[in-house]
Amino acid sequence: MEKSLTQRMDWLHTWFGLVLGWLAFALFLTGTIAVFWFEIQHWAQPELHGAKMLSPEATLQYSVDYLQKVAPDSRRWTVTLPDLERHPLLVLNWLDENNALQFARLVPDGSGRKVTTVTNGGRFFVDFHWTFNREVPDLTGRKFQWTYMLSGFVGMAFLICTITGLIVHKKIFRNFFTFRRQAKSVQTRWLDAHNVLGVLSWPFQFMIVLTGLAFYCYLYIPTGMQMAARYPAPPAPAVVGGGGPGMLWGRYASDAVGRVPGNIVAPGNPAPNVPIADLFAQAQAEMGVLSSFTVNNPGRDNATVRFGGTRARPDAITFTADSMTFDGASGAVISPAGNTVNAVQKVTNVLGGLHFAFFGGTAMRVLYFLCGAAGTIMIGAGLVMFTAKRRAKAKSAAARRFYELVDRMNVASVGGAMFACASYLWALRLLPQSLSDPNGGFSGGVYASIRAVPLDQAMRSDLELYAFWAAWGVAALHALVRAPRKAWAEQFAAVAALCIGLPAIGYLVPNSDLGSMIAAEDWKVVAVDLVGFSIGLMLACAAWKMRSKRVDVHVGKAIAAPALSPAD
Amino acid sequence: MAIAARNVKASDTSYTRLVVSRTAAAVLGGYFVTYWAGAAAAKLTIEWGGLSPADAGMLSGLVQLVVYVAAIIWVCAAASMKKTWLVLAVSTALLVVIAVAP
């Protein structure tokens, strides 16, 4: 074993980084894209493109009118108001005469048009980067699920690599300003790229992986929760507005079509109710922008109206859990606004707020995206550096074969993950809308979890995930059969072509082409198209450099694997 | 020449054993310590700290995260593996006692 502390930390950094770096790259890449998951969700639903939204007050009135028309005798209405800035989708839920949950997903422009495209959209990237698209059946950690354990372990390894990376870099400030682009040794250039990106975005990477792990740490090793559950006091409710992870989960659920509610109160006698618009104005004055409201027993003397504030506000890092409840018949306040979460929940909410970047507006999300991209490239550079450093020095045939395999794995991991993500975006655009789940994806397609169903029974949301995994499989096969240097260039070129083509395929589906979107001032769709296009151009440059003669001559000798003799 | 080759082979074997031991101590040993640290932390914060069970559960999760990261780094930084295994075993035993004691 290495003798000095620095050498031992370097060993840990190198091997944890390599073995888990292949997965860490994919997790970091999808996590970075997930920063804009609302925008991608919007981009993937053509019905919403370019629609002129109603004001919050008009949306509220429209929702109430709609529900009074379709479900006047319902025992509960729940409305998730559109996020006008990021994802303008209006979701109405109500209980029918059998207390079964019904819903409508509408364009919030007052036209009554339904959103029928059921897609995993940007949510896929959120779920992939912590579950690999396997549904987590139980967020209390009582059921073991290897996928989130694996992603948790990768996250842990990444956290350790960020710490050990700091220890091994004694000359951290010098490294920060060192990028020897013209260095003859390819290893030096990859090392500098890895160091510069690592040092530059170190605080972000440490923060993002720490907060991500902290948010669901009780799932990974649930003994603390299990011990706590032995004590008699009731656990904190895992509902929207309850604070902590339950609140986050509630946000996800309510973004789609809501969950089957409990605690249904028996209806009272018919009685006139205070106009919900009046209560809405009061709640808005107290809590600011509202995200949802629930009416129990509308039109009865025991009606209650609960308004939920936005769980994340642009002006606060922490998730908020504010709500306000009124007596629907008298208009009296039953439960005033005000955050009642305690210290531990506050800490968890701040950690969640930091990780999910709902604060600070678009500028903050762009910063997160750039730092995430820097981290992703840093991981990729670290993986490439591993082989660049060792392959040329490999003495035995077995060592050369090992580094050859590592190089192929690098291509399958880095190129493959990017190819899969780009293919997924194409699938979002091109898969027919008619394949959408007619039930609105309530049970199957909302949570981006992969399930094994025959192709003829697969719905749109299934096919989107199949496209992602199939593309990754193809890229991995390609990496195994092609010479690594050619495979790098070809996979980068393929990803570049897919990204550059994103604005073009908008013309193949209705209401998604770039020209119309610019005219309609739907900047979310325009931004996704143009950012994809720009990334495609950068990847095309990278692919061209990898293939060009100049780079081959300059670098080829250093990175090319020594030819194996027939005896090897 | 033969002696040198034998020495190299022996040195390779002991190096492999050391790497396996260190990795196992870091990943598995660290996990066991963390596993019981969570239970002990939850118990202590409820009984001595007066936290509610839900808060204690969440707090113990955060404690576990710190413990696991620190354990892995410490194991890999330690010079002697014998001492490392000993410390892991003793601390696990201590935490088990805290967690299961009535």
GROMACS .gro file of C-alpha atoms in nm, chain A residues 1-2 5 8-9 11-12 149 153 156 159-160 163 210 213-214 217 220-221 223-225 227-228 231 233 235-236 244-245 342 344-345 347-348 351, chain B residues 15 18-19 22-23 27 31 34-35 38-39 42-43 46-47 51 53-55 57-62 64-65 68-69 72-73 76-79 99:
model
   72
    1MET     CA    1   0.000   0.000   0.000
    2GLU     CA    2   0.114   0.355  -0.058
    5LEU     CA    3  -0.111   0.998   0.355
    8ARG     CA    4  -0.314   0.676   0.015
    9MET     CA    5  -0.568   0.948  -0.050
   11TRP     CA    6  -0.518   0.577  -0.429
   12LEU     CA    7  -0.866   0.617  -0.282
  149MET     CA    8  -2.877   0.209  -0.291
  153PHE     CA    9  -2.322   0.461  -0.303
  156MET     CA   10  -2.105   0.869  -0.145
  159LEU     CA   11  -1.840   1.293  -0.202
  160ILE     CA   12  -1.530   1.106  -0.088
  163ILE     CA   13  -1.274   1.545  -0.022
  210LEU     CA   14  -2.383   1.638   0.014
  213LEU     CA   15  -2.727   1.240  -0.007
  214ALA     CA   16  -2.853   1.417   0.304
  217CYS     CA   17  -2.989   0.950   0.366
  220TYR     CA   18  -2.974   0.429   0.242
  221ILE     CA   19  -2.915   0.318   0.600
  223THR     CA   20  -3.152   0.212   1.116
  224GLY     CA   21  -3.198   0.557   1.267
  225MET     CA   22  -3.555   0.577   1.136
  227MET     CA   23  -3.498   0.291   1.594
  228ALA     CA   24  -3.703   0.613   1.609
  231TYR     CA   25  -4.086   0.510   2.022
  233ALA     CA   26  -4.492   0.941   1.949
  235PRO     CA   27  -4.422   1.025   1.316
  236ALA     CA   28  -4.437   1.349   1.118
  244GLY     CA   29  -3.901   1.734   0.495
  245PRO     CA   30  -3.888   1.458   0.238
  342ASN     CA   31  -3.907   2.267   1.368
  344VAL     CA   32  -3.460   1.944   1.203
  345GLN     CA   33  -3.723   1.993   0.933
  347VAL     CA   34  -3.237   2.188   0.811
  348THR     CA   35  -3.379   1.924   0.578
  351LEU     CA   36  -3.069   2.104   0.219
  583TYR     CA   37  -0.035  -0.600  -0.165
  586LEU     CA   38  -0.384  -0.530   0.187
  587VAL     CA   39  -0.602  -0.367  -0.078
  590ARG     CA   40  -0.857  -0.189   0.330
  591THR     CA   41  -1.146  -0.182   0.086
  595VAL     CA   42  -1.687  -0.009   0.268
  599TYR     CA   43  -2.115   0.045   0.686
  602THR     CA   44  -2.265   0.364   1.039
  603TYR     CA   45  -2.552   0.119   1.066
  606GLY     CA   46  -2.771   0.566   1.326
  607ALA     CA   47  -2.957   0.353   1.575
  610ALA     CA   48  -3.166   0.812   1.721
  611LYS     CA   49  -3.190   0.657   2.065
  614ILE     CA   50  -3.484   1.086   2.171
  615GLU     CA   51  -3.397   0.982   2.526
  619LEU     CA   52  -3.636   1.516   2.008
  621PRO     CA   53  -3.902   1.032   1.689
  622ALA     CA   54  -3.950   1.175   1.339
  623ASP     CA   55  -3.689   1.444   1.399
  625GLY     CA   56  -3.486   0.966   1.266
  626MET     CA   57  -3.404   1.244   1.021
  627LEU     CA   58  -3.118   1.373   1.234
  628SER     CA   59  -2.969   1.026   1.270
  629GLY     CA   60  -2.969   0.999   0.891
  630LEU     CA   61  -2.753   1.310   0.870
  632GLN     CA   62  -2.491   0.847   0.948
  633LEU     CA   63  -2.388   1.031   0.635
  636TYR     CA   64  -1.981   0.680   0.678
  637VAL     CA   65  -1.782   0.937   0.483
  640ILE     CA   66  -1.414   0.546   0.467
  641ILE     CA   67  -1.161   0.828   0.453
  644CYS     CA   68  -0.797   0.460   0.383
  645ALA     CA   69  -0.576   0.714   0.558
  646ALA     CA   70  -0.477   0.483   0.844
  647ALA     CA   71  -0.129   0.336   0.841
  667ALA     CA   72  -2.852   0.096   2.069
   0.00000   0.00000   0.00000
